[in-house]
Amino acid sequence: MRSRLSCLFMPKVYQNPLRMNRLEKHWKNGAGHGIPLHMDYTGKDENKKNYATIFLAVITTIMVMATLKALKDILLPLVLAMIFFFLFSPLTERLDRWRVPHALSVIICFVLTMLVMGAAAGMFYKTITMLIGAIPHYNDRLISLDHQLSAFLARYPHLEIPEGTSLVTMLPVNWRSVAVDTLTTLTGSIIGIVKLCVMILLYELFLLMERPVFIPKIRAAFSDSGAIIAMMSERISKQVSKYLLLKALISFLTGVLFYLTAQVSGMEVPLLYGVLAFAFNFIPSIGSIIVTIITIGMSVVQFAPRWSPIVFVAIMSVSTQMVLGNIIDPKLQGGQLNLSPVVILVGLSIWGYIWGVVGMFLAVPVISCIEIVCANVKALRPIALLLSGGRSFLRQSASAQRRQERRQKQHNKKGGSRRGSDVVLPDDFSGQGGGQ
């Protein structure tokens, strides 16, 4: 009887009577470990389904990355416009509470966006102009350092470097072609930046105009899950806007301190280092390291062999990044940026490959949005758990443990009538946790 029932749940290939008898004897001898045959094969089918799901997820991810890279010119302005939309979201909410007409709030945010872009363009132009004026000075300093380094290396006969040799000319680099290619690339980039700014302004204008009806349209379009989608949109807006505002504040303070450091030490073009510190601070971890190395390296070019200003610049640059980046920034951000540092570094590499330097600036906001969406979709919660930071995971685990202990104490006080009732289910099974 048992073999007949097992055959009903088994694939046709295993319904051969002779083969069935052998497998049943094998199971009776203990090789099956007490697991019925149909359950064993069901488990194998489940494993195959899991492997297929993982394989499809990997293929889908690769296809999405390829699509994002191919549609860079279309999607990048839209994403940047959404970043500006989130940046001014607290202001639009405040204007709505003050009962300011919607058309006037749209005009205010649009004008502020134009002012931000204009200020960035003016600062960029001024910095480039000052840098061009300082090129002859840096050229002389590089030639002087080249002679000093050549003279120092000529003291060691085994290196076979004649005295008076220029190390720069020994490098296999055509400096003239490098300069021409750099200027050509810069000119093309300026035209592309102007086009990008125009597209960003157009996208943001329409996003601001659609803002009052966006959430109601979602609720109407998705009647079953409209409330969840609206909640996710609101949470994404608040988290991304808070991150951008705090990051802009920290970046501004970093730029001011780098500017003051360069000004006090007597470095050429101090505004350049302030602008670089402000811009690169939006790239987590890597950006602060890059701008610190650039600042210290340029101080070496300008001041060597005088080491006192070089040491001053190095100490101030490193101290600024340590205090603002490792102490003040985490304190202000708190636990709302719930991302793992490893995930951020991997995201920087991926988005840098997809959308270049701009993608590295957008990596953290985009990953944060993905984490919020995954946390609110039951099937994607394991991905949200992997994206979340270690401290947040430990904090949530400790909170769940405390809730479970409180329920256990309350249950012990009441005194259950059955032994089986002494078991307290964790949050994931009791219906009181998850999705938070």
XYZ file of C-alpha atoms in Angstrom:
436
model
C 0.000 0.000 0.000
C 2.809 2.343 0.901
C 4.607 1.776 -2.418
C 1.418 2.540 -4.357
C 0.903 5.807 -2.485
C 4.534 6.746 -3.036
C 4.167 6.171 -6.768
C 1.380 8.716 -6.924
C 3.756 11.464 -5.790
C 6.768 10.388 -7.836
C 7.751 11.232 -11.427
C 6.893 8.667 -14.123
C 10.530 7.677 -14.498
C 10.430 6.189 -10.973
C 7.130 4.304 -11.390
C 8.834 1.137 -12.720
C 7.797 -1.663 -10.261
C 11.201 -3.393 -10.239
C 13.044 -0.146 -9.667
C 10.440 0.837 -7.079
C 11.009 -2.373 -5.084
C 14.772 -1.814 -5.041
C 14.351 1.768 -3.868
C 11.858 0.715 -1.171
C 14.207 -1.998 0.129
C 17.003 0.557 0.142
C 14.809 2.904 2.180
C 13.790 0.116 4.632
C 17.438 -0.729 5.285
C 17.948 2.750 6.696
C 19.554 4.476 3.740
C 16.559 6.779 3.467
C 17.094 8.054 7.038
C 13.401 7.690 7.772
C 12.310 10.084 5.015
C 9.573 8.867 2.637
C 10.600 8.611 -0.956
C 8.109 11.141 -2.280
C 9.317 13.717 0.272
C 12.924 13.148 -0.744
C 12.173 13.784 -4.401
C 10.015 16.786 -3.546
C 13.011 18.281 -1.731
C 15.156 17.755 -4.808
C 12.545 19.530 -6.927
C 12.525 22.436 -4.491
C 16.321 22.694 -4.701
C 16.116 22.757 -8.484
C 13.538 25.546 -8.298
C 15.780 27.545 -5.958
C 18.770 27.147 -8.270
C 16.657 28.188 -11.237
C 15.427 31.255 -9.339
C 18.975 32.279 -8.448
C 20.118 31.761 -12.034
C 17.229 33.861 -13.382
C 17.963 36.594 -10.813
C 21.611 36.772 -11.905
C 20.655 36.901 -15.601
C 18.043 39.590 -14.892
C 20.568 41.677 -12.951
C 23.091 41.502 -15.785
C 20.426 42.469 -18.341
C 19.282 45.423 -16.198
C 22.880 46.656 -15.838
C 23.418 46.386 -19.600
C 20.157 48.270 -20.223
C 21.105 51.041 -17.793
C 24.495 51.423 -19.457
C 22.977 51.482 -22.948
C 20.302 54.044 -21.962
C 22.704 56.319 -20.078
C 21.896 59.421 -22.128
C 18.162 59.008 -21.439
C 18.085 57.787 -17.834
C 20.898 59.861 -16.317
C 19.143 63.259 -16.676
C 15.951 61.751 -15.253
C 17.737 60.295 -12.221
C 19.577 63.578 -11.563
C 16.284 65.460 -11.852
C 14.781 63.104 -9.263
C 17.760 63.800 -6.992
C 17.028 67.540 -7.186
C 13.340 66.747 -6.646
C 14.169 64.848 -3.442
C 16.590 67.594 -2.374
C 13.862 70.243 -2.498
C 11.123 67.923 -1.200
C 11.272 69.284 2.410
C 10.929 72.816 1.039
C 7.885 71.926 -1.066
C 6.250 70.219 1.928
C 6.870 73.320 4.050
C 5.376 75.540 1.341
C 2.319 73.281 1.182
C 1.818 73.631 4.947
C 2.029 77.398 4.556
C -0.728 77.146 1.878
C 1.499 78.597 -0.819
C -0.038 78.113 -4.299
C 1.364 75.112 -6.121
C 2.433 77.148 -9.164
C 4.442 79.507 -6.944
C 6.166 76.608 -5.122
C 7.091 75.078 -8.493
C 8.604 78.377 -9.617
C 10.569 78.748 -6.343
C 12.079 75.244 -6.551
C 12.814 75.626 -10.260
C 14.585 78.962 -9.702
C 16.592 77.485 -6.792
C 17.719 74.628 -9.028
C 18.845 77.100 -11.676
C 20.726 79.107 -9.040
C 22.493 75.992 -7.756
C 23.531 74.997 -11.281
C 24.587 78.568 -12.100
C 26.676 78.834 -8.919
C 28.335 75.488 -9.677
C 29.078 76.569 -13.270
C 30.467 79.941 -12.139
C 32.680 78.341 -9.504
C 33.904 75.792 -12.036
C 34.730 78.526 -14.569
C 36.534 80.641 -11.959
C 38.525 77.669 -10.720
C 39.601 76.662 -14.241
C 40.619 80.267 -15.004
C 42.746 80.462 -11.846
C 44.268 77.064 -12.583
C 45.262 78.131 -16.100
C 46.954 81.208 -14.633
C 48.883 79.035 -12.164
C 50.101 76.532 -14.780
C 53.402 78.395 -15.493
C 54.249 78.386 -11.775
C 53.502 74.672 -11.434
C 55.500 74.010 -14.610
C 58.557 75.704 -13.121
C 58.124 73.797 -9.865
C 57.880 70.465 -11.707
C 61.073 71.236 -13.654
C 62.843 72.144 -10.407
C 61.667 68.951 -8.712
C 62.737 66.959 -11.756
C 66.298 68.355 -11.514
C 66.445 67.755 -7.758
C 65.253 64.169 -8.095
C 67.660 63.492 -10.977
C 70.576 64.861 -8.950
C 69.568 62.733 -5.970
C 69.346 59.523 -8.025
C 72.644 60.271 -9.791
C 74.429 59.694 -6.470
C 73.768 55.969 -6.804
C 76.028 54.576 -9.580
C 74.183 51.261 -9.909
C 71.107 53.136 -11.237
C 73.181 54.372 -14.222
C 71.435 57.778 -14.412
C 73.778 60.513 -15.736
C 73.771 63.801 -13.868
C 71.558 66.445 -15.476
C 69.210 63.879 -17.013
C 65.523 64.839 -16.990
C 63.296 62.064 -15.710
C 60.218 63.637 -17.310
C 61.726 63.410 -20.804
C 62.692 59.780 -20.163
C 59.047 58.783 -19.741
C 57.435 57.283 -22.887
C 54.718 59.961 -22.991
C 53.968 62.508 -25.697
C 53.078 65.423 -23.423
C 51.935 67.652 -26.296
C 49.378 65.133 -27.537
C 48.213 64.517 -23.968
C 47.584 68.253 -23.478
C 45.717 68.566 -26.801
C 43.572 65.492 -26.095
C 42.780 66.779 -22.600
C 41.641 70.168 -23.901
C 39.549 68.513 -26.623
C 37.889 66.203 -24.103
C 37.238 69.126 -21.759
C 35.574 71.135 -24.545
C 33.345 68.209 -25.484
C 32.497 67.670 -21.827
C 31.378 71.289 -21.419
C 28.939 70.920 -24.329
C 27.641 67.664 -22.856
C 27.277 69.232 -19.387
C 25.194 72.118 -20.802
C 22.927 69.638 -22.594
C 22.631 67.562 -19.415
C 21.680 70.616 -17.326
C 18.931 71.591 -19.780
C 17.453 68.070 -19.682
C 17.620 68.016 -15.863
C 15.724 71.305 -15.637
C 13.006 70.078 -17.993
C 12.556 66.788 -16.147
C 12.471 68.489 -12.755
C 9.910 71.024 -13.925
C 7.488 68.273 -14.945
C 8.191 66.278 -11.761
C 7.350 69.317 -9.640
C 4.181 69.920 -11.610
C 3.061 66.294 -11.154
C 3.890 66.177 -7.431
C 0.376 66.864 -5.955
C -1.309 64.141 -8.032
C 1.498 61.552 -8.018
C 0.532 59.697 -4.814
C -3.260 59.785 -5.510
C -2.605 58.367 -8.989
C -0.613 55.501 -7.455
C -3.415 54.726 -4.997
C -5.964 54.721 -7.818
C -3.837 52.651 -10.204
C -2.887 49.990 -7.614
C -5.949 49.627 -5.426
C -4.661 46.532 -3.607
C -1.059 47.603 -2.947
C -1.398 51.343 -3.509
C -1.003 52.152 0.176
C 2.249 50.154 0.395
C 3.659 51.815 -2.741
C 2.672 55.255 -1.425
C 4.359 54.489 1.903
C 7.527 53.354 0.136
C 7.556 56.501 -2.010
C 7.189 58.706 1.058
C 9.921 56.856 2.919
C 12.282 57.023 -0.076
C 11.618 60.750 -0.418
C 12.318 61.452 3.264
C 15.413 59.242 3.527
C 17.053 60.417 0.294
C 16.279 64.096 0.964
C 17.703 63.854 4.492
C 20.827 62.110 3.210
C 21.378 64.692 0.461
C 20.850 67.677 2.766
C 23.197 66.357 5.464
C 25.756 65.286 2.864
C 25.617 68.747 1.254
C 26.166 70.355 4.676
C 29.127 68.101 5.525
C 30.594 68.570 2.037
C 30.277 72.353 2.338
C 32.091 72.342 5.694
C 34.784 70.068 4.228
C 35.246 72.392 1.250
C 35.505 75.459 3.496
C 38.140 73.814 5.713
C 40.183 72.643 2.708
C 39.977 76.146 1.239
C 41.163 77.709 4.528
C 43.980 75.146 4.800
C 45.214 75.961 1.283
C 44.816 79.710 1.913
C 46.726 79.716 5.212
C 49.534 77.509 3.891
C 49.955 79.737 0.812
C 48.996 77.206 -1.862
C 48.140 78.382 -5.353
C 44.458 78.332 -6.351
C 42.987 77.561 -2.877
C 39.472 77.668 -4.325
C 40.315 74.601 -6.426
C 40.877 72.423 -3.362
C 37.694 73.682 -1.713
C 35.634 72.842 -4.789
C 37.275 69.425 -5.167
C 36.697 68.625 -1.485
C 33.033 69.627 -1.759
C 32.423 67.573 -4.905
C 34.387 64.425 -4.041
C 32.908 64.255 -0.541
C 29.656 63.042 -2.140
C 31.521 59.862 -3.152
C 31.670 57.792 0.069
C 35.067 56.597 1.311
C 36.890 56.820 -2.033
C 36.188 60.517 -2.680
C 37.716 61.749 0.575
C 40.857 59.668 -0.039
C 41.252 61.013 -3.593
C 40.912 64.691 -2.673
C 43.270 64.300 0.318
C 45.946 62.691 -1.875
C 45.536 65.417 -4.539
C 45.856 68.221 -1.960
C 48.925 66.750 -0.259
C 50.540 65.917 -3.610
C 50.086 69.470 -4.909
C 51.543 70.850 -1.685
C 54.622 68.679 -2.259
C 54.944 70.025 -5.813
C 54.688 73.612 -4.628
C 56.624 73.641 -1.359
C 59.298 70.919 -1.611
C 61.936 70.822 -0.156
C 60.296 73.018 2.565
C 58.498 70.424 4.654
C 56.737 72.551 7.280
C 53.848 73.717 5.005
C 53.568 70.206 3.550
C 53.187 68.703 7.025
C 50.628 71.398 7.927
C 48.543 70.662 4.827
C 48.754 66.904 5.438
C 47.714 67.165 9.101
C 44.835 69.544 8.413
C 43.524 67.547 5.430
C 43.593 64.202 7.219
C 42.142 65.690 10.423
C 39.286 67.329 8.512
C 38.340 64.076 6.818
C 38.648 62.079 10.038
C 36.541 64.448 12.172
C 33.854 65.310 9.619
C 33.743 61.964 7.806
C 34.121 59.511 10.692
C 32.600 61.374 13.656
C 30.219 64.190 12.701
C 28.735 62.659 9.552
C 27.714 59.326 11.206
C 26.296 61.236 14.190
C 24.114 63.411 11.959
C 23.051 60.606 9.644
C 22.206 58.300 12.556
C 20.659 54.945 11.647
C 18.562 56.245 8.764
C 21.234 55.340 6.170
C 20.969 51.609 6.745
C 23.612 50.340 4.307
C 26.592 48.059 4.709
C 30.006 49.650 3.966
C 30.899 46.674 1.774
C 27.683 47.150 -0.209
C 28.508 50.851 -0.653
C 31.990 50.073 -2.005
C 30.644 47.420 -4.380
C 27.891 49.822 -5.444
C 30.456 52.515 -6.180
C 32.283 50.121 -8.506
C 29.114 48.951 -10.263
C 27.526 52.373 -10.745
C 30.889 53.855 -11.681
C 31.118 51.257 -14.437
C 27.535 51.902 -15.595
C 27.380 55.722 -15.495
C 30.970 56.837 -14.882
C 31.850 59.422 -12.227
C 28.242 60.645 -12.035
C 27.185 57.090 -11.226
C 29.555 57.069 -8.255
C 27.844 60.222 -6.946
C 24.442 58.538 -7.329
C 25.438 55.148 -5.896
C 24.352 55.692 -2.278
C 20.918 57.262 -3.016
C 20.110 54.568 -5.590
C 21.185 51.691 -3.299
C 19.199 53.254 -0.449
C 16.071 53.292 -2.648
C 16.641 49.644 -3.603
C 17.012 48.692 0.074
C 13.727 50.423 0.997
C 11.831 48.694 -1.823
C 13.252 45.259 -0.931
C 12.422 45.749 2.774
C 8.739 46.304 1.931
C 8.373 43.378 -0.508
C 8.148 40.047 1.318
C 9.930 38.014 -1.360
C 12.833 40.511 -1.485
C 13.419 40.934 2.265
C 16.525 38.672 2.233
C 18.115 41.133 -0.230
C 17.265 44.050 2.079
C 18.883 42.149 4.949
C 22.083 41.677 2.923
C 22.149 45.354 1.949
C 21.607 46.599 5.500
C 24.450 47.572 7.808
C 25.830 45.295 10.510
C 25.024 47.665 13.368
C 21.429 47.984 12.262
C 21.106 44.201 11.975
C 22.513 43.665 15.480
C 20.264 46.394 16.873
C 17.156 44.851 15.304
C 18.167 41.352 16.465
C 18.667 42.592 20.039
C 15.298 44.366 19.955
C 13.562 41.207 18.696
C 15.273 39.162 21.420
C 14.087 41.587 24.105
C 10.513 41.436 22.801
C 10.634 37.639 22.821
C 11.946 37.590 26.400
C 9.179 39.959 27.527
C 6.527 37.737 25.959
C 8.116 34.688 27.623
C 7.981 36.381 31.034
C 4.361 37.398 30.535
C 3.496 33.850 29.518
C 5.250 32.399 32.594
C 3.302 34.737 34.864
C -0.019 33.639 33.368
C 0.913 29.948 33.728
C -0.022 27.956 30.639
C -2.294 24.960 31.012
C -0.418 22.851 28.437
C 3.249 21.976 28.072
C 3.249 22.806 24.402
C 2.110 26.332 25.118
C 5.465 27.129 26.753
C 7.008 27.614 23.318
C 7.086 31.271 22.174
C 7.309 31.815 18.452
C 9.796 34.395 17.112
C 8.627 37.576 15.413
C 8.781 36.191 11.893
C 6.234 33.460 12.777
C 4.080 35.208 15.367
C 2.869 37.828 12.884
C 4.162 40.737 14.972
C 7.476 41.344 13.240
C 8.822 41.839 9.769
C 8.215 44.548 7.299
C 9.267 47.226 9.712
